[in-house]
């Protein structure tokens, strides 16, 4: 049976690309903030140029002292990066090309290469205007932030009750210190009034659970999130395993939220680069396997940083329905890797995965990160539909929309049990 909305083979690719470019998106992991968070929300030309991805690329062309770079004003840093990565060399890396995509979509004359013109144009806008404009251009409907109660500036916004004002923004409670830097976590928890100590006592566990529950509720956090080094082992009888088994999983289960693990980062391999100095690291997928098996009722959102882990992690998702793999994280958020990963994820899991998140830190980055990925996702999907078409299975426009909506929105919300 054919329906009116059947698409001919010659129109298929173009239709999928159009729909992929236009489908509203839930961006399920970013470092963006709602405007209520004030200066924590980064936007504009100088923030874009000083993105840490571009900082590390710039130092490859310069003998500049790191300390001198950090002593410059943001504007001077941006000028320095602009010269090195855009004028002295062609901006062909993903992050540099992305900046050009942003300029183009914001309507600037890219060929003028006049940074001050771009700056001045954006300086005339208010943050609210820019947030609306960018979300509209990028087709982003919902944004999940990364929220840290140990950050004093952010904490004040939550405590003042302003954190939940904008319905387009959602919270995720990020608690890296609890797993990766317990002494620091203890002093933070103590200063927030929780009765914890370095020793792993019953009282400490109880109070750490209380901290998590109170903050999940205060933020209405969609999930609990941590990033982990590649040498994360589970079960291991170490602090991390105890924290997961006795604090994090019980709280997630009680409040019925997923636990997101981002595994495979080696922090500060070059501390002089600060945020830009982190490295990727091979991880052990069997830690995720053990968690999924031990807690079949607990949902796990997982992404890994090493390319070498991706296939195995995708295979694991075939074995555990409580595992949702997501995104092409950080150094994998480059066109070649997005293409490779999207292809084998589709081939192994169909559309039952979350192909991308943006990890944006500066608001306008939503434009390029999503445009580049949407095109790739659309093209990979078009290959699959073309193959089906050749066998006589014709997908309709409605079915294409359904599939894209699953991948870019609904899989996330359904996994949370909060289907919109
Ligand atoms: O992608 C990034 O910007 C990294 O610096 C990290 O923030 C990473 O995404 C993370 O969430 O730890
Ligand atoms: Zn991130």
XYZ file of C-alpha atoms and ligand atoms in Angstrom:
433
model
C 0.000 0.000 0.000
C 1.354 3.435 -0.856
C 0.168 6.645 0.672
C -0.012 10.139 -0.694
C 3.000 11.228 1.268
C 5.330 8.615 -0.227
C 8.519 10.264 -1.360
C 10.280 9.425 -4.612
C 13.846 8.196 -4.479
C 15.095 11.377 -6.129
C 13.444 13.580 -3.460
C 14.321 11.434 -0.503
C 17.726 12.846 0.457
C 16.643 16.427 0.098
C 13.513 15.792 2.182
C 15.440 14.087 4.983
C 18.023 16.849 5.050
C 15.330 19.536 5.206
C 13.521 17.762 8.011
C 16.750 17.062 9.894
C 17.712 20.729 9.687
C 14.341 21.863 10.976
C 13.322 19.363 13.639
C 13.148 21.130 17.033
C 15.835 19.777 19.352
C 16.232 18.983 23.026
C 19.900 19.621 23.736
C 20.404 17.211 26.615
C 23.892 18.250 27.741
C 25.268 21.777 27.548
C 27.179 24.221 29.721
C 24.770 27.016 28.856
C 22.638 28.890 31.353
C 19.306 30.648 31.300
C 19.531 34.476 31.281
C 18.545 34.530 34.981
C 22.025 33.196 35.761
C 23.569 36.541 34.746
C 27.232 36.437 33.780
C 27.314 32.657 33.858
C 25.578 32.767 30.493
C 28.380 33.365 28.006
C 27.647 34.877 24.607
C 29.104 37.187 21.968
C 32.175 37.388 19.761
C 34.891 37.487 22.423
C 33.458 34.545 24.354
C 33.131 32.596 21.119
C 36.731 33.224 20.106
C 38.078 32.341 23.543
C 36.281 28.975 23.603
C 38.722 26.534 25.132
C 38.673 24.351 22.007
C 40.112 27.351 20.084
C 42.598 28.272 22.806
C 44.393 24.938 22.568
C 44.422 25.123 18.768
C 45.940 28.617 18.830
C 48.888 27.641 21.004
C 50.006 25.236 18.301
C 50.963 28.293 16.220
C 52.575 30.389 18.923
C 55.511 30.538 21.325
C 53.513 32.856 23.597
C 53.936 32.281 27.326
C 50.786 30.723 28.747
C 50.887 33.122 31.675
C 50.995 36.080 29.318
C 47.939 34.819 27.455
C 46.010 34.453 30.718
C 47.004 37.957 31.800
C 45.435 39.507 28.688
C 41.904 40.890 28.660
C 39.237 38.735 27.023
C 39.174 41.037 24.043
C 42.944 40.850 23.603
C 42.814 37.066 23.847
C 40.074 37.020 21.222
C 42.125 39.248 18.885
C 45.142 37.011 19.356
C 43.143 33.886 18.507
C 41.428 35.573 15.566
C 44.792 36.491 14.079
C 46.388 33.085 14.580
C 43.525 30.816 13.604
C 41.558 32.889 11.136
C 43.919 35.370 9.464
C 47.355 33.720 9.543
C 45.868 30.302 8.733
C 42.597 29.081 7.300
C 39.901 28.206 9.840
C 39.378 24.608 8.766
C 39.221 22.891 12.161
C 35.730 22.045 13.415
C 35.738 24.715 16.122
C 37.128 27.375 13.790
C 34.798 26.530 10.904
C 32.025 26.572 13.459
C 32.764 30.206 14.276
C 32.394 31.054 10.583
C 29.087 29.165 10.412
C 27.875 31.256 13.348
C 28.862 34.547 11.680
C 27.120 33.513 8.494
C 23.898 32.450 10.201
C 23.818 35.620 12.272
C 23.747 37.462 8.964
C 27.234 38.975 9.002
C 29.372 39.557 5.938
C 31.898 36.801 6.492
C 34.009 37.957 3.555
C 34.784 41.311 5.226
C 36.750 39.562 8.000
C 36.087 42.640 10.084
C 35.884 41.419 13.643
C 34.983 44.814 15.076
C 31.916 45.028 12.840
C 30.695 41.703 14.187
C 31.442 42.774 17.747
C 29.616 46.048 17.431
C 26.575 44.431 15.864
C 26.258 41.964 18.729
C 26.988 44.528 21.426
C 23.781 46.320 20.411
C 21.714 43.275 21.393
C 20.422 42.365 24.813
C 21.072 38.930 26.196
C 17.371 38.087 25.982
C 17.227 39.073 22.327
C 20.290 37.022 21.554
C 19.003 33.940 23.383
C 15.724 34.093 21.463
C 17.432 34.737 18.128
C 19.959 31.957 18.528
C 17.412 29.393 19.692
C 15.271 30.281 16.729
C 18.110 30.078 14.179
C 19.429 26.835 15.654
C 15.976 25.301 16.083
C 16.557 24.483 19.733
C 13.507 24.084 21.891
C 14.873 22.819 25.196
C 18.302 23.156 26.763
C 19.676 21.096 29.628
C 22.252 23.004 31.654
C 25.077 21.599 33.810
C 24.485 22.749 37.376
C 26.924 22.708 40.235
C 25.813 23.668 43.755
C 29.466 23.978 44.766
C 29.788 26.999 42.456
C 29.040 29.962 44.752
C 27.710 32.199 41.978
C 25.364 29.571 40.628
C 24.292 28.479 44.102
C 23.005 31.971 44.884
C 20.755 31.938 41.826
C 19.164 28.669 42.937
C 18.860 29.802 46.517
C 17.135 32.999 45.426
C 14.548 30.867 43.601
C 15.362 32.386 40.179
C 16.937 29.261 38.721
C 13.724 27.850 37.317
C 12.232 30.929 35.704
C 12.742 30.200 32.009
C 10.796 27.101 30.928
C 13.140 26.446 27.972
C 15.991 25.605 30.349
C 16.305 22.481 32.501
C 18.803 21.536 35.159
C 21.161 18.568 35.532
C 22.926 18.147 38.854
C 26.647 17.745 38.273
C 28.629 16.298 41.124
C 32.142 15.474 39.902
C 33.791 16.338 43.210
C 31.801 13.717 45.119
C 33.363 10.996 42.997
C 36.656 12.525 41.927
C 37.756 14.841 44.729
C 36.231 13.694 48.011
C 38.345 15.927 50.319
C 37.143 18.989 48.413
C 33.563 17.701 48.425
C 33.723 17.170 52.194
C 34.757 20.753 52.862
C 32.096 22.094 50.455
C 29.400 19.937 52.019
C 30.439 20.987 55.498
C 30.323 24.653 54.561
C 26.803 24.101 53.215
C 25.794 22.699 56.586
C 25.883 18.951 55.897
C 27.306 16.810 58.672
C 29.880 14.837 56.672
C 33.453 13.800 57.309
C 36.258 12.262 55.265
C 35.598 8.812 56.787
C 32.835 6.821 55.134
C 30.450 6.665 58.080
C 26.714 6.004 58.058
C 26.117 9.636 58.981
C 28.291 10.845 56.109
C 26.387 8.675 53.625
C 23.066 9.819 54.966
C 24.042 13.478 54.789
C 25.477 13.159 51.291
C 22.215 11.554 50.186
C 20.344 14.417 51.816
C 22.497 16.921 49.919
C 21.784 15.239 46.585
C 18.054 14.898 47.207
C 17.655 18.476 48.355
C 19.505 19.857 45.355
C 17.784 17.608 42.833
C 14.468 18.823 44.177
C 15.534 22.467 44.384
C 16.757 22.438 40.766
C 14.149 20.016 39.533
C 17.179 18.281 38.017
C 16.427 15.902 35.171
C 19.385 13.678 35.932
C 22.482 13.335 38.075
C 25.705 13.718 36.064
C 29.396 13.054 36.505
C 32.443 12.920 34.302
C 34.941 10.182 35.023
C 38.512 9.371 34.084
C 39.118 6.424 31.773
C 40.469 4.335 34.632
C 37.054 4.247 36.293
C 36.483 0.674 37.445
C 33.248 -0.724 38.796
C 32.741 -2.591 41.059
C 36.026 -1.834 42.732
C 35.561 -1.506 46.491
C 36.978 2.006 46.270
C 35.486 5.391 47.145
C 33.792 5.710 43.760
C 32.032 2.349 43.970
C 30.866 3.067 47.507
C 29.612 6.510 46.567
C 27.730 5.099 43.592
C 26.234 2.101 45.435
C 25.429 3.725 48.736
C 24.635 7.304 47.823
C 24.065 8.033 44.138
C 22.018 5.042 43.011
C 19.740 5.099 46.081
C 19.010 8.797 45.538
C 18.447 8.387 41.791
C 16.108 5.493 42.467
C 14.185 7.284 45.135
C 13.685 10.351 42.960
C 13.359 8.303 39.787
C 15.978 10.061 37.686
C 18.744 8.682 35.441
C 22.403 8.716 36.293
C 24.551 10.183 33.505
C 28.142 9.038 33.211
C 30.588 10.758 30.892
C 33.631 8.538 30.923
C 37.140 8.871 29.545
C 38.612 12.236 30.430
C 42.107 12.768 31.774
C 41.995 16.206 33.377
C 44.818 18.745 33.144
C 47.451 16.866 31.147
C 48.711 20.373 30.422
C 47.643 22.484 33.403
C 48.983 25.677 31.780
C 46.129 25.471 29.312
C 43.575 25.427 32.153
C 40.195 24.235 30.846
C 41.791 23.561 27.456
C 44.351 21.198 28.997
C 42.223 18.039 29.330
C 42.870 14.895 27.312
C 40.829 11.866 26.259
C 41.546 8.423 27.662
C 40.544 4.864 26.840
C 37.863 3.547 29.188
C 36.641 0.207 30.426
C 33.158 -0.460 29.082
C 32.733 -3.347 31.524
C 32.191 -0.817 34.337
C 29.022 0.350 32.583
C 28.058 -3.265 31.908
C 28.320 -4.087 35.625
C 26.233 -1.067 36.603
C 23.497 -1.860 34.084
C 23.364 -5.486 35.211
C 23.378 -4.759 38.924
C 20.707 -2.065 38.690
C 18.238 -3.113 36.004
C 15.669 -0.623 37.303
C 18.101 2.298 37.175
C 18.484 4.232 33.923
C 21.997 5.169 32.774
C 22.790 7.865 30.225
C 26.322 7.200 29.017
C 28.817 8.778 26.659
C 32.519 8.030 26.308
C 35.355 10.181 25.084
C 37.673 7.728 23.336
C 36.817 6.804 19.763
C 38.039 3.264 20.492
C 35.253 2.707 23.047
C 32.345 3.701 20.856
C 31.571 0.455 19.070
C 31.719 -1.648 22.226
C 29.544 0.824 24.106
C 27.000 0.723 21.290
C 26.945 -3.074 21.384
C 26.394 -2.896 25.139
C 23.308 -0.756 24.574
C 21.829 -3.710 22.636
C 22.109 -5.764 25.822
C 20.683 -3.315 28.325
C 17.553 -1.286 27.767
C 18.407 0.728 30.864
C 21.418 2.109 28.963
C 20.944 5.106 26.684
C 24.034 6.181 24.802
C 24.232 9.820 23.882
C 26.177 12.367 21.890
C 29.567 12.607 20.269
C 31.426 14.110 23.128
C 34.041 16.880 22.951
C 36.920 15.662 20.697
C 34.426 13.386 18.953
C 32.222 16.359 18.117
C 33.949 16.736 14.745
C 32.311 15.939 11.452
C 34.236 12.760 10.635
C 33.534 11.212 14.045
C 29.893 12.265 14.100
C 29.450 10.587 10.733
C 31.211 7.377 11.756
C 29.460 7.107 15.122
C 26.009 7.992 13.849
C 26.320 5.390 11.114
C 27.238 2.435 13.290
C 24.901 3.482 16.081
C 22.021 3.475 13.592
C 23.174 0.152 12.200
C 23.351 -1.435 15.654
C 20.490 0.280 17.472
C 18.208 1.725 14.827
C 16.915 5.055 16.048
C 16.874 4.043 19.741
C 19.749 6.324 20.806
C 20.501 10.019 21.273
C 22.875 10.849 18.435
C 24.043 14.221 19.644
C 24.247 16.828 22.380
C 26.064 20.114 21.875
C 28.227 20.630 24.968
C 28.044 24.347 24.114
C 29.637 26.779 26.513
C 28.876 29.947 24.547
C 25.318 30.517 23.452
C 25.815 31.122 19.718
C 27.684 27.812 19.443
C 24.265 26.155 19.335
C 24.080 27.386 15.760
C 27.104 25.575 14.383
C 27.154 22.535 16.609
C 23.616 21.633 15.641
C 23.763 22.654 12.001
C 26.848 20.547 11.335
C 25.440 17.530 13.190
C 21.930 17.764 11.785
C 23.308 17.593 8.233
C 25.311 14.477 9.019
C 22.475 12.757 10.882
C 20.155 13.564 7.973
C 22.567 12.200 5.397
C 23.287 8.980 7.231
C 19.572 8.440 7.730
C 18.936 9.180 4.039
C 21.376 6.398 3.074
C 19.311 3.954 5.120
C 15.969 5.119 3.731
C 17.322 4.921 0.171
C 18.316 1.343 0.753
C 14.842 0.540 2.098
C 13.291 2.329 -0.866
C 15.248 0.197 -3.292
C 13.703 -2.877 -1.628
C 10.243 -1.377 -2.008
C 9.826 -0.032 1.567
C 8.868 3.598 1.170
C 9.116 5.898 4.137
C 6.637 8.724 4.382
C 7.431 12.250 5.474
C 5.540 11.563 8.700
C 7.732 8.544 9.393
C 10.903 10.510 8.740
C 9.712 13.188 11.149
C 8.878 10.549 13.735
C 12.363 9.032 13.463
C 14.105 12.399 13.712
C 11.875 13.462 16.569
C 12.768 10.253 18.421
C 16.482 10.850 18.039
C 16.538 14.587 18.645
C 13.865 14.767 21.359
C 11.669 11.951 22.431
C 14.231 9.256 23.198
C 15.587 11.510 25.905
C 12.236 12.391 27.449
C 10.896 8.863 27.161
C 14.002 7.503 28.874
C 13.367 9.946 31.703
C 9.777 8.752 31.919
C 8.685 12.318 31.149
C 7.374 12.020 27.671
C 6.323 15.498 26.557
O 33.243 19.792 26.224
C 33.731 20.553 27.064
O 33.608 21.768 26.977
C 34.545 20.004 28.183
O 35.326 20.995 28.701
C 33.805 19.427 29.345
O 33.001 20.391 29.910
C 32.979 18.243 29.197
O 32.022 18.362 28.203
C 32.312 17.903 30.504
O 31.083 18.039 30.619
O 33.042 17.515 31.412
Zn 30.166 18.873 28.955
